Short mmCIF file of C-alpha atoms in Angstrom, two decimals:
data_model
loop_
_atom_site.label_atom_id
_atom_site.label_comp_id
_atom_site.label_asym_id
_atom_site.label_seq_id
_atom_site.Cartn_x
_atom_site.Cartn_y
_atom_site.Cartn_z
CA ALA A 22 -19.09 -26.37 -5.42
CA ARG A 23 -19.64 -29.30 -2.78
CA MET A 24 -21.66 -31.65 -3.53
CA GLY A 25 -25.45 -30.88 -4.91
CA ARG A 26 -24.45 -27.32 -3.02
CA THR A 27 -24.65 -23.97 -5.48
CA LEU A 28 -21.85 -22.09 -5.83
CA VAL A 29 -22.63 -18.26 -5.84
CA GLU A 30 -19.52 -16.10 -6.72
CA LEU A 31 -20.00 -12.21 -5.07
CA PHE A 32 -18.69 -9.63 -7.55
CA TYR A 33 -17.67 -6.53 -4.94
CA ASP A 34 -15.83 -3.52 -4.35
CA VAL A 35 -15.64 -1.70 -1.12
CA ILE A 36 -16.18 1.63 -2.44
CA SER A 37 -19.83 0.68 -3.42
CA PRO A 38 -22.25 0.90 -0.54
CA TYR A 39 -24.99 -1.46 -1.71
CA SER A 40 -21.90 -4.21 -2.08
CA TRP A 41 -21.93 -4.08 1.12
CA LEU A 42 -24.86 -5.02 1.98
CA GLY A 43 -25.31 -7.40 -0.58
CA PHE A 44 -21.94 -8.81 0.48
CA GLU A 45 -24.22 -9.18 5.07
CA VAL A 46 -27.44 -10.55 3.97
CA LEU A 47 -25.14 -13.26 1.62
CA CYS A 48 -23.08 -13.55 4.58
CA ARG A 49 -26.33 -14.44 6.41
CA TYR A 50 -27.91 -16.64 3.97
CA GLN A 51 -24.96 -18.67 3.55
CA HIS A 52 -25.57 -20.48 6.43
CA ILE A 53 -29.44 -20.83 5.72
CA TRP A 54 -29.18 -21.90 1.89
CA ASN A 55 -27.30 -24.56 0.47
CA ILE A 56 -24.65 -22.71 -1.68
CA ASP A 57 -21.31 -22.14 -1.12
CA LEU A 58 -20.45 -18.30 -1.46
CA ARG A 59 -17.48 -17.95 -3.06
CA PHE A 60 -15.61 -13.80 -2.77
CA ARG A 61 -14.53 -12.33 -5.51
CA PRO A 62 -13.32 -9.08 -4.47
CA ALA A 63 -12.61 -6.64 -8.14
CA LEU A 64 -12.51 -3.15 -9.13
CA LEU A 65 -15.88 -1.42 -10.12
CA ALA A 66 -14.29 1.52 -11.75
CA GLY A 67 -12.86 -0.52 -14.22
CA ILE A 68 -16.40 -1.92 -14.69
CA MET A 69 -18.24 1.41 -14.68
CA GLN A 70 -14.92 2.53 -17.97
CA GLN A 71 -15.27 -1.11 -19.61
CA THR A 72 -19.25 -0.71 -19.95
CA GLY A 73 -19.46 3.24 -20.04
CA ASN A 74 -21.99 3.02 -17.17
CA LYS A 75 -21.75 5.92 -14.72
CA PRO A 76 -22.12 6.70 -11.14
CA PRO A 77 -25.92 6.44 -10.14
CA ALA A 78 -25.25 10.17 -8.16
CA MET A 79 -24.57 12.00 -11.63
CA LEU A 80 -28.31 11.87 -12.31
CA PRO A 81 -29.57 13.81 -9.73
CA LYS A 82 -33.28 12.44 -8.75
CA ARG A 83 -31.31 9.25 -8.74
CA ALA A 84 -28.99 10.94 -6.17
CA GLU A 85 -32.11 11.99 -3.95
CA TYR A 86 -33.73 8.16 -3.86
CA MET A 87 -30.07 7.09 -3.83
CA LEU A 88 -29.61 8.48 -0.20
CA LYS A 89 -33.60 6.96 1.09
CA ASP A 90 -33.23 3.94 -0.77
CA ILE A 91 -29.95 3.42 0.84
CA LYS A 92 -31.02 4.19 3.89
CA ARG A 93 -34.28 2.24 4.17
CA MET A 94 -31.91 -0.60 3.37
CA ALA A 95 -29.23 -0.21 6.13
CA LYS A 96 -32.37 0.15 8.49
CA TYR A 97 -33.97 -3.35 7.29
CA TYR A 98 -31.21 -4.95 7.13
CA GLN A 99 -28.87 -3.63 10.39
CA VAL A 100 -25.95 -2.41 8.40
CA PRO A 101 -24.37 0.50 9.19
CA VAL A 102 -23.90 2.03 6.30
CA HIS A 103 -24.23 6.32 7.37
CA ILE A 104 -25.00 7.78 4.16
CA THR A 105 -24.96 11.78 3.17
CA ARG A 106 -24.71 13.92 0.07
CA ASP A 107 -21.25 14.55 0.32
CA ASP A 108 -20.55 10.63 0.47
CA PHE A 109 -21.30 10.76 -3.63
CA GLN A 110 -18.43 13.03 -4.05
CA ARG A 111 -15.88 10.81 -1.57
CA ILE A 112 -16.55 8.30 -3.26
CA THR A 113 -15.81 10.51 -7.16
CA SER A 114 -12.20 11.66 -4.88
CA THR A 115 -11.42 8.83 -3.47
CA GLY A 116 -10.33 5.48 -5.33
CA SER A 117 -10.22 1.84 -4.49
CA LEU A 118 -7.80 0.48 -6.47
CA GLY A 119 -4.98 -0.30 -3.41
CA ALA A 120 -7.82 -1.33 -0.99
CA MET A 121 -8.93 -3.88 -3.66
CA ARG A 122 -5.08 -4.66 -4.57
CA PHE A 123 -4.74 -5.01 -0.45
CA ILE A 124 -7.34 -7.29 -0.77
CA THR A 125 -7.18 -9.07 -3.41
CA ALA A 126 -3.55 -9.96 -2.11
CA ILE A 127 -4.86 -11.26 0.90
CA ASP A 128 -7.45 -13.79 -0.61
CA MET A 129 -4.27 -14.92 -2.71
CA THR A 130 -2.52 -15.61 0.64
CA ASN A 131 -4.64 -15.50 3.41
CA PRO A 132 -8.07 -15.69 2.22
CA GLN A 133 -9.55 -17.18 5.73
CA TYR A 134 -9.08 -13.00 6.57
CA LEU A 135 -11.24 -12.11 2.78
CA GLU A 136 -14.58 -11.53 5.12
CA PRO A 137 -13.97 -10.36 7.71
CA LEU A 138 -10.94 -7.36 5.99
CA SER A 139 -13.76 -6.80 3.34
CA ARG A 140 -16.07 -6.24 5.98
CA GLU A 141 -13.38 -3.79 7.83
CA PHE A 142 -13.20 -1.55 5.04
CA TRP A 143 -16.76 -1.23 4.38
CA MET A 144 -16.63 -0.10 7.87
CA ARG A 145 -13.99 1.87 7.78
CA PHE A 146 -15.90 4.50 4.55
CA TRP A 147 -19.20 4.02 4.55
CA SER A 148 -19.52 3.64 8.84
CA GLN A 149 -16.73 5.75 10.78
CA HIS A 150 -16.50 8.38 7.48
CA GLU A 151 -12.43 7.62 6.73
CA ASP A 152 -10.64 7.92 4.15
CA ILE A 153 -9.65 3.93 3.24
CA SER A 154 -6.72 4.82 0.24
CA LYS A 155 -3.39 5.72 1.64
CA PRO A 156 -1.14 2.78 3.28
CA GLU A 157 -1.74 3.60 6.60
CA ASP A 158 -5.43 4.10 6.30
CA ILE A 159 -5.09 0.11 4.45
CA LEU A 160 -3.09 -1.00 7.33
CA ALA A 161 -5.03 0.31 10.00
CA VAL A 162 -8.48 -1.42 8.35
CA ALA A 163 -6.15 -5.29 8.27
CA ARG A 164 -5.35 -4.56 12.06
CA GLN A 165 -8.94 -3.77 13.12
CA ALA A 166 -9.83 -6.94 10.97
CA GLY A 167 -7.51 -9.06 13.09
CA LEU A 168 -4.31 -9.03 10.68
CA SER A 169 -0.93 -9.31 12.00
CA GLU A 170 1.55 -6.25 11.97
CA GLU A 171 3.61 -9.13 9.51
CA LEU A 172 0.93 -10.57 7.41
CA SER A 173 -0.50 -6.73 6.28
CA GLN A 174 3.04 -5.16 6.01
CA LYS A 175 3.26 -8.30 3.52
CA ALA A 176 0.18 -7.31 1.42
CA LEU A 177 1.03 -4.38 1.75
CA GLU A 178 4.08 -4.61 -0.89
CA MET A 179 2.56 -7.34 -2.94
CA ILE A 180 0.13 -4.43 -4.21
CA SER A 181 2.28 -3.22 -6.62
CA SER A 182 3.85 -6.78 -8.05
CA PRO A 183 2.33 -8.12 -10.93
CA THR A 184 0.51 -10.99 -9.93
CA VAL A 185 -1.72 -9.08 -7.42
CA LYS A 186 -3.17 -6.47 -10.08
CA ASP A 187 -3.11 -8.78 -12.81
CA ARG A 188 -5.08 -11.04 -10.23
CA LEU A 189 -7.44 -8.04 -10.12
CA LYS A 190 -7.89 -7.32 -13.43
CA GLU A 191 -8.59 -11.21 -14.19
CA THR A 192 -11.95 -10.46 -11.40
CA THR A 193 -13.07 -7.50 -12.94
CA ALA A 194 -13.18 -9.19 -16.74
CA GLU A 195 -14.75 -11.99 -15.21
CA ALA A 196 -17.77 -9.79 -13.53
CA LEU A 197 -17.72 -7.93 -17.08
CA LYS A 198 -17.57 -11.62 -18.98
CA TYR A 199 -21.02 -13.16 -16.86
CA GLY A 200 -22.27 -8.91 -18.20
CA ALA A 201 -21.66 -7.18 -15.15
CA PHE A 202 -22.13 -3.50 -15.36
CA GLY A 203 -21.97 -2.19 -11.78
CA MET A 204 -21.89 -3.56 -8.27
CA PRO A 205 -22.71 -5.50 -6.43
CA ALA A 206 -22.49 -8.54 -9.25
CA VAL A 207 -23.68 -12.18 -7.76
CA VAL A 208 -23.52 -15.02 -9.73
CA ALA A 209 -24.94 -18.04 -9.36
CA HIS A 210 -24.03 -21.12 -11.05
CA CYS A 211 -27.40 -24.05 -11.61
CA ASP A 212 -28.61 -26.47 -14.69
CA GLY A 213 -24.42 -25.67 -16.01
CA GLU A 214 -24.86 -21.94 -16.42
CA PRO A 215 -24.34 -18.52 -14.64
CA HIS A 216 -26.79 -16.24 -13.82
CA LEU A 217 -26.20 -13.07 -12.69
CA PHE A 218 -28.61 -10.59 -10.34
CA PHE A 219 -27.43 -7.23 -10.38
CA GLY A 220 -28.04 -5.35 -6.94
CA SER A 221 -28.18 -5.99 -3.27
CA ASP A 222 -32.20 -5.60 -3.65
CA ARG A 223 -32.75 -9.23 -6.05
CA LEU A 224 -31.97 -11.54 -3.05
CA GLU A 225 -35.55 -12.92 -3.32
CA LEU A 226 -35.16 -14.00 -6.79
CA LEU A 227 -31.64 -15.61 -6.90
CA GLY A 228 -32.94 -17.50 -4.11
CA SER A 229 -35.76 -18.28 -6.25
CA VAL A 230 -33.73 -19.36 -9.42
CA ILE A 231 -31.76 -21.60 -6.89
CA GLY A 232 -34.51 -23.68 -5.18
CA GLU A 233 -34.10 -21.63 -2.31
#
C-alpha cells in the first residue's frame, strides 16, 4: 500500500451477484477513501468446497429473500443485476472456472484490464443473462472490455497453463487463510492485521474500522 493508505483486497468470483455489488461500490470508494484497492480473482466453488458451505439458494426461504435483497441492492447501488428465480439454477449449471482463469491470466499479464474485464463478465451473466463458460463467450466478453484480439487469444491459451491454474488456486487459498467462506470477501489490512468482511453490505463497518 502507498504511504498511509490502507490496503483493501477484494476476493471475488464473477458467478456471484453480491460480488458484483461489492466490486462496484468499492470501485467508487477507492476515489473517496484513502485506500489502495486490490482485486483478487478467486474461485467461489473452491471456497464453498473447502469450507463445506452450501449455496444460500438451497434453502427455499433464503432463496426467496435473496431475490428481493439483490433487487433492492441493485436499485440502491445502481448496478444492473437482473435476478430471477431461474438464475439459481443457472449458477449451479454454469461453472466460472474458465472465466476466473481467464481473468487471472489478464491479472498476471495486463492488470490494467482487470476492472473493465471483470465488470463485463458480470454484465454478460447477470445483466444480459448470457453464458460465460465457453471460449467464444469469454472472447466476446474480452472484446466488450476493450481487449485486442491478440491479447484475448494469448490469455485464452494461458487458461490451461500450470502458472494460471496455480495462481487461481493460490488466491483462493489465500482467501481461505483469511477466513473466507463465501464471496465477496473483503480484507482490510490495518494496524498490522487483516480484517475480514463478508458480503457487500458491510461497507460502513469497513469504513469505520479503517477510519473513514
